[in-house]
Coordinates of N, CA and C in Angstrom, one line a residue:
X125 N 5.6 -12.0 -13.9 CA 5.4 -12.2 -12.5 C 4.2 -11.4 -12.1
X126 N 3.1 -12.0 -11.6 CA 2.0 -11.2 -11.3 C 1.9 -11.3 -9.1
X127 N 1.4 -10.2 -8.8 CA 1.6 -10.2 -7.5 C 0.3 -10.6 -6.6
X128 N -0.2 -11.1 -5.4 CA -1.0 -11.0 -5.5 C -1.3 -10.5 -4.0
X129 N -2.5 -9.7 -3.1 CA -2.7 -8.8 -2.0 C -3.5 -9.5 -1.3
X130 N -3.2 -10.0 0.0 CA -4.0 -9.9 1.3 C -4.2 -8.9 2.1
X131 N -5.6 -8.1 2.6 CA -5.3 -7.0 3.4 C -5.8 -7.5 4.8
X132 N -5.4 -6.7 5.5 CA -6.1 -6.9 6.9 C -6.3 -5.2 7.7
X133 N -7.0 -4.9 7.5 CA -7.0 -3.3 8.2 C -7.0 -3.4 9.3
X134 N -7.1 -2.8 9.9 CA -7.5 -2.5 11.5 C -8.3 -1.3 11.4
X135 N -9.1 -1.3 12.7 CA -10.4 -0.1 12.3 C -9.6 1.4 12.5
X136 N -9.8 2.2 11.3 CA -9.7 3.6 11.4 C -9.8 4.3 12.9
X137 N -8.6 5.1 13.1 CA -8.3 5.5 14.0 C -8.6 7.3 14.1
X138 N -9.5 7.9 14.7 CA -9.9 9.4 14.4 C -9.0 10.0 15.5
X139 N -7.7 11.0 15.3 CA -6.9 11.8 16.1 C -7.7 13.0 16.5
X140 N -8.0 13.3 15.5 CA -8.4 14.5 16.4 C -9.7 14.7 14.8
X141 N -10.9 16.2 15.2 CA -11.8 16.0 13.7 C -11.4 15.6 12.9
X142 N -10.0 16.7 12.4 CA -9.5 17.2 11.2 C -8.6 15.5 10.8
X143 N -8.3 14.7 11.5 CA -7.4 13.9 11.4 C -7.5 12.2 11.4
X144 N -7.6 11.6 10.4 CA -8.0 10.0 10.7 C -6.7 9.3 10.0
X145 N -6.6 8.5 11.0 CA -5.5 7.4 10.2 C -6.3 6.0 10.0
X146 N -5.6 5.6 9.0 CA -6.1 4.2 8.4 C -4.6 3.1 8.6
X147 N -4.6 2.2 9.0 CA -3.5 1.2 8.9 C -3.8 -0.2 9.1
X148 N -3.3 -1.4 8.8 CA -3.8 -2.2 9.1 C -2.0 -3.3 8.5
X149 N -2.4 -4.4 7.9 CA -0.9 -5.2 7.0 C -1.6 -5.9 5.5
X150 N -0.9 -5.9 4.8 CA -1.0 -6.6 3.5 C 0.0 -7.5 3.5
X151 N -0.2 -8.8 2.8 CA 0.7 -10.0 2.4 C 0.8 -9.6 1.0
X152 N 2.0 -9.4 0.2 CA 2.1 -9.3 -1.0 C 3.3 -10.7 -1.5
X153 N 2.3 -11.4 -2.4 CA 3.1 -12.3 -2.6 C 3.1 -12.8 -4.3
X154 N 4.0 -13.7 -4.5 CA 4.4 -13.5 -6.2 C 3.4 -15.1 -6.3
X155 N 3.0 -15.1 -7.6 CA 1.9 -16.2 -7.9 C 2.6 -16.5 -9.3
X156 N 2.8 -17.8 -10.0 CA 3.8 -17.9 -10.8 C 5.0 -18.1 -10.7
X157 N 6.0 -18.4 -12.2 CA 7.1 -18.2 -12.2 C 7.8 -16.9 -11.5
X158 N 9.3 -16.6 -10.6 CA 9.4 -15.7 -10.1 C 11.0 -15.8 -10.6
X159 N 11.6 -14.7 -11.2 CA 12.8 -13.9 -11.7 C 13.6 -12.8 -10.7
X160 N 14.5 -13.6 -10.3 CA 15.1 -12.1 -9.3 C 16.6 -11.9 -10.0
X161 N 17.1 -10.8 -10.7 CA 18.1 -10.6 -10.9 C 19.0 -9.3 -10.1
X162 N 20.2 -9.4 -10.0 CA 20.9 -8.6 -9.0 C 21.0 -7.1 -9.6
X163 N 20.4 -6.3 -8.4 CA 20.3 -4.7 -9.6 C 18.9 -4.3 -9.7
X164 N 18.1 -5.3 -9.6 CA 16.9 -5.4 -10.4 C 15.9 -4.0 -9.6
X165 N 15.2 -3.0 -10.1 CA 14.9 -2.1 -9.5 C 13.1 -2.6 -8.9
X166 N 13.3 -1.9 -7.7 CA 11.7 -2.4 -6.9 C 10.3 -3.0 -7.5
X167 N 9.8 -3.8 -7.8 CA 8.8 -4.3 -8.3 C 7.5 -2.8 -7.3
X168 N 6.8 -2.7 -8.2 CA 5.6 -1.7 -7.8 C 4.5 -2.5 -7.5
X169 N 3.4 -1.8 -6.4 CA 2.3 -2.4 -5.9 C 1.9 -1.3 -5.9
X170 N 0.0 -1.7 -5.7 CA -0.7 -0.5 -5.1 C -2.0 -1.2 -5.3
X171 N -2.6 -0.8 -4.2 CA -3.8 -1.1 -3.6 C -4.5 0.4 -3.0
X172 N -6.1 0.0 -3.1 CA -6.9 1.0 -2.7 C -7.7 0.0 -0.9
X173 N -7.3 1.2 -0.2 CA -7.8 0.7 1.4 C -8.6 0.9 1.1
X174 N -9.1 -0.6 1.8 CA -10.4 -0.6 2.1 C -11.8 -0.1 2.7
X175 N -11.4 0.5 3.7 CA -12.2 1.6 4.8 C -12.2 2.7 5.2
X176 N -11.4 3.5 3.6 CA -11.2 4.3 3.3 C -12.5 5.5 2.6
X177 N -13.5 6.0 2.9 CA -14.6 6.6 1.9 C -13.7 7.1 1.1
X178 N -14.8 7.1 0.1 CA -14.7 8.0 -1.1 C -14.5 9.8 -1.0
X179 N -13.8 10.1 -1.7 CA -13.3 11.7 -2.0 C -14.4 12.1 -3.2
X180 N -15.2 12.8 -2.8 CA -16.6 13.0 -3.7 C -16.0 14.2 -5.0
X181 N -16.5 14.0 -5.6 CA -16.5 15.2 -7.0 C -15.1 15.4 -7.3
X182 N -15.1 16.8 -6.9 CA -14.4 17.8 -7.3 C -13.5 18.6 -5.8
X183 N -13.9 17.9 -5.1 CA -13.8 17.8 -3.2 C -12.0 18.1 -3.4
X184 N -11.6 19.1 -2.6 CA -10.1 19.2 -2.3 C -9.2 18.4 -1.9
X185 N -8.0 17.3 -2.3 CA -7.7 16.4 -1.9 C -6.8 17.0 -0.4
X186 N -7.2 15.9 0.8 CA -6.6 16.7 2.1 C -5.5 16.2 1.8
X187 N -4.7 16.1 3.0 CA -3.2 16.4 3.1 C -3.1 14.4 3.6
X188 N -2.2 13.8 3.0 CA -1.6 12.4 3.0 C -0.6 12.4 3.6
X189 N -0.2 11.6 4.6 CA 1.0 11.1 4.5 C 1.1 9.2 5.1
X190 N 2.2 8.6 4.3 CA 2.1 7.2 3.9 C 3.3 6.7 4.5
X191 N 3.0 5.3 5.3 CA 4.0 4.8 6.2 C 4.3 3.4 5.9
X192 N 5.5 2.8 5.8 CA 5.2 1.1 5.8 C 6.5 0.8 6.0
X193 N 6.2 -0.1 6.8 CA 7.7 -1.4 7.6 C 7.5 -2.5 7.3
X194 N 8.5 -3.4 6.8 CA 8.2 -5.2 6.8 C 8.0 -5.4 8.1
X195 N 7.1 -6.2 8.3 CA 7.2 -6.7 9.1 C 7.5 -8.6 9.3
X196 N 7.5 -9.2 8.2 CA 7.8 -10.6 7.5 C 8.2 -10.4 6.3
X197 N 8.9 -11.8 6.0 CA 9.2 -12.0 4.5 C 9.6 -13.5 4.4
X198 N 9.6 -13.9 3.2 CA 10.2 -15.5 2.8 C 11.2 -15.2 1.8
X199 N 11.9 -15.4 1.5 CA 13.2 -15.7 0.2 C 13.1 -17.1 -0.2
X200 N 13.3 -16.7 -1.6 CA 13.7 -18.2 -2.1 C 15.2 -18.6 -1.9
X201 N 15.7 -19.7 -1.5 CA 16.5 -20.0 -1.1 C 18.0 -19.3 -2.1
X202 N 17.9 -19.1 -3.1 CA 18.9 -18.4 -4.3 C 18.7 -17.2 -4.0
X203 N 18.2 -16.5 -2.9 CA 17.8 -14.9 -3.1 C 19.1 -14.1 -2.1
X204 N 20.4 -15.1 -1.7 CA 20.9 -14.3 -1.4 C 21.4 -12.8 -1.6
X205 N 22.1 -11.8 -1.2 CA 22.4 -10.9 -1.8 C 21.5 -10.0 -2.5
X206 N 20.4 -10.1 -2.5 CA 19.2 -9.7 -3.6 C 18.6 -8.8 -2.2
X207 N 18.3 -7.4 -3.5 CA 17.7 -6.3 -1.9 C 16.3 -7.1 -1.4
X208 N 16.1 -6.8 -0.5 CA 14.3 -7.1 0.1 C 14.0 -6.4 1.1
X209 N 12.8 -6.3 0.8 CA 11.5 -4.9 1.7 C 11.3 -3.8 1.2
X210 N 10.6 -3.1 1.3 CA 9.6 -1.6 1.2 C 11.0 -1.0 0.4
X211 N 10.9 0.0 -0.5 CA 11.8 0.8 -0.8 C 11.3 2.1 -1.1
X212 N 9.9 2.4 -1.1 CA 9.5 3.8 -1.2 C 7.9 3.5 -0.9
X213 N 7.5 4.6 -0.3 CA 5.6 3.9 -0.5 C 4.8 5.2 -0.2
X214 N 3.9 5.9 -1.0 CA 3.1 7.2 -0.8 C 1.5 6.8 -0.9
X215 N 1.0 7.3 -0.8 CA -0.3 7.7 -0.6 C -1.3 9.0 -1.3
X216 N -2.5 8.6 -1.9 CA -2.9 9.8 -2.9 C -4.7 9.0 -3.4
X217 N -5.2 10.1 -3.7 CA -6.6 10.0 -3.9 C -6.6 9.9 -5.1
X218 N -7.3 8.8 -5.6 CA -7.0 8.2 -7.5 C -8.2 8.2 -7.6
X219 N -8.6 8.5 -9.2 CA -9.9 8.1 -9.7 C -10.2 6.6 -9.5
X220 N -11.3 6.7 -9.6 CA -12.0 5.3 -9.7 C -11.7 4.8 -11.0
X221 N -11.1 3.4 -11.2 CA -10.9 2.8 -12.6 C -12.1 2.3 -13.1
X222 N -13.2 2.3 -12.4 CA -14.9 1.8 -12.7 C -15.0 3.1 -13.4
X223 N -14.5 4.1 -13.4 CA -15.4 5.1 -13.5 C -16.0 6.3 -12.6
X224 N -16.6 7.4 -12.8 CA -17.7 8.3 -11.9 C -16.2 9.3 -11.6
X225 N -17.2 10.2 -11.0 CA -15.9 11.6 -10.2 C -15.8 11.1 -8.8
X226 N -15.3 10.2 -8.3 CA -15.0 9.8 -6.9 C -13.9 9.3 -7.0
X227 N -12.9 9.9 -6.2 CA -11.8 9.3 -5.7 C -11.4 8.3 -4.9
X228 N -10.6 7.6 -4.6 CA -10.0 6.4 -3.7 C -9.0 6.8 -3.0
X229 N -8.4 6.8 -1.7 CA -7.3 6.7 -0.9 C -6.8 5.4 -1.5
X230 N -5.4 5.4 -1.9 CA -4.9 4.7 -2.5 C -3.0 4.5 -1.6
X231 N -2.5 3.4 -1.6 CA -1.3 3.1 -0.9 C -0.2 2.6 -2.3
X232 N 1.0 3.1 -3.0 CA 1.2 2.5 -3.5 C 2.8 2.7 -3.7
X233 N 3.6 2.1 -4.1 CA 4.8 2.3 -4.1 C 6.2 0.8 -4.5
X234 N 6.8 0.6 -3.9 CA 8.3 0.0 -4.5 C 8.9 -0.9 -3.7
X235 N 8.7 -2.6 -3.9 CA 9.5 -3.0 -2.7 C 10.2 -4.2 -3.7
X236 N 11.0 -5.1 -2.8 CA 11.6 -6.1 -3.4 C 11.3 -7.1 -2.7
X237 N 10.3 -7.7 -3.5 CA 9.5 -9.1 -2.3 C 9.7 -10.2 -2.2
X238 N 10.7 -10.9 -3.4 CA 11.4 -12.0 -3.0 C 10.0 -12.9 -3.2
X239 N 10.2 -13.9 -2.2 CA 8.4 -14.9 -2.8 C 7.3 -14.4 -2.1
X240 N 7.3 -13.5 -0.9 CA 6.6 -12.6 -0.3 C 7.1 -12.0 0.9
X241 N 6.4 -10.9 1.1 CA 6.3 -10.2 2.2 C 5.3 -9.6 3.2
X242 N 5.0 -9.3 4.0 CA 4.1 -8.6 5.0 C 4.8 -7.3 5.0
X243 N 3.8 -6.1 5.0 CA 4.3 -5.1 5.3 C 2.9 -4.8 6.7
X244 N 3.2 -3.9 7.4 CA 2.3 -3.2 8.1 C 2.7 -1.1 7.5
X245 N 1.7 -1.0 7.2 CA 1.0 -0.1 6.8 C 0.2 1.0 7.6
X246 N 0.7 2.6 7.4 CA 0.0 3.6 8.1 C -0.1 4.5 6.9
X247 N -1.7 5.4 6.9 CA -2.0 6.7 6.2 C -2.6 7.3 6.6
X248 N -1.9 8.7 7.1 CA -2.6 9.7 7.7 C -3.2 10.6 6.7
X249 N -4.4 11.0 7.0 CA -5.3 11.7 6.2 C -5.8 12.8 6.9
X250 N -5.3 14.6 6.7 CA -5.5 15.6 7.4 C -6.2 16.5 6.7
X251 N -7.6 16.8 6.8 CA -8.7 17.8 6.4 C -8.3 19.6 6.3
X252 N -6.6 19.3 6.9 CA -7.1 21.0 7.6 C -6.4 21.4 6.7

């Protein structure tokens, strides 16, 4: 079962210097054959936000914290009883899989999506 991501950001939000949040929603939805069995533990996602700069070199990773709510979903009509929505979700500065010493703000974590979901999505990112 391969998943696949719509994002929609909303423009970065600056609290205060030290303090920016990024949020916006993703559509995560299943493309393919789709298997739900009862028990079955959270299928994993993760995506790198978009409008998020780069964390340069060897630069201190600031302080994260990672938010997310359904806010939609579809079931396949047999998905009764079967968990659905977010079940864990963090936030963390990952290498670049291209390559180089730059980091990514990255969103990733555990939900049960059934044939899809919408989550809305918050990352706070603190410099101090």
């Amino acid at each position: 079962m391969a998943f696949r991501f719509e994002l929609q950001p909303a423009l970065p939000l600056q609290l205060t210097p030290d303090c920016l949040v990024y949020s916006g929603t993703v559509r995560m939805f299943v493309t393919g054959i789709m298997f739900q069995t009862s028990g079955a533990p959270a299928d994993s996602f993760g995506f790198a936000l978009p409008d998020a700069p780069p964390l340069l070199g060897d630069a201190d990773e600031p302080r994260v914290w990672a938010e997310a709510s359904l806010m939609t979903g579809t079931a396949t009509a047999a998905s009764g009883g079967y968990p659905f929505g977010v079940e864990w979700v963090r936030a963390a500065y990952l290498p670049d899989p291209r390559g180089g010493t730059s980091r990514w703000l990255n969103l990733f974590g555990g939900a049960h999506i059934g044939r899809e979901i919408r989550l809305g999505y918050r990352v706070t990112v603190a410099t101090v």
